[in-house]
Amino acid sequence: MSTINISLPDSVKAYLEKQVASGNYNNISDYILELIVHEQKRKTAKERVEELLLEALDSGEATPMTDIDWENIRQTVHNNVAQK
């Protein structure tokens, strides 16, 4: 594991210390690490959504949704919820 040093305003350092004192984190490093991992996941998810949107745009002409389409969506959601 590598170590880095960062400079923070006193107010930010106090906030970090408060987060650690809350008992949710062992130390400031754990808190910062969780923030970074969360940001990485958020960016990955955003990139995936953008990929899917581009894929949808390139998939051809749009067609109106039918009652069968909506029923298929409902069934898929129902199946996904049942699996969890």
Coordinates of C-alpha atoms in Angstrom, one line a residue, residues 15-35:
Y15 CA -15.0 17.3 9.5
L16 CA -12.9 14.2 8.8
E17 CA -12.0 13.8 12.5
K18 CA -15.7 14.0 13.3
Q19 CA -16.5 11.3 10.8
V20 CA -13.9 9.0 12.4
A21 CA -15.2 9.9 15.9
S22 CA -18.7 8.8 14.8
G23 CA -17.4 5.2 14.9
N24 CA -18.1 4.5 11.2
Y25 CA -14.5 4.6 10.3
N26 CA -11.3 3.4 11.9
N27 CA -9.3 6.4 10.7
I28 CA -9.2 9.2 8.2
S29 CA -7.5 7.0 5.6
D30 CA -10.5 4.6 5.7
Y31 CA -12.9 7.4 5.2
I32 CA -11.0 8.9 2.3
L33 CA -10.6 5.4 0.7
E34 CA -14.3 4.8 0.9
L35 CA -15.0 8.2 -0.8

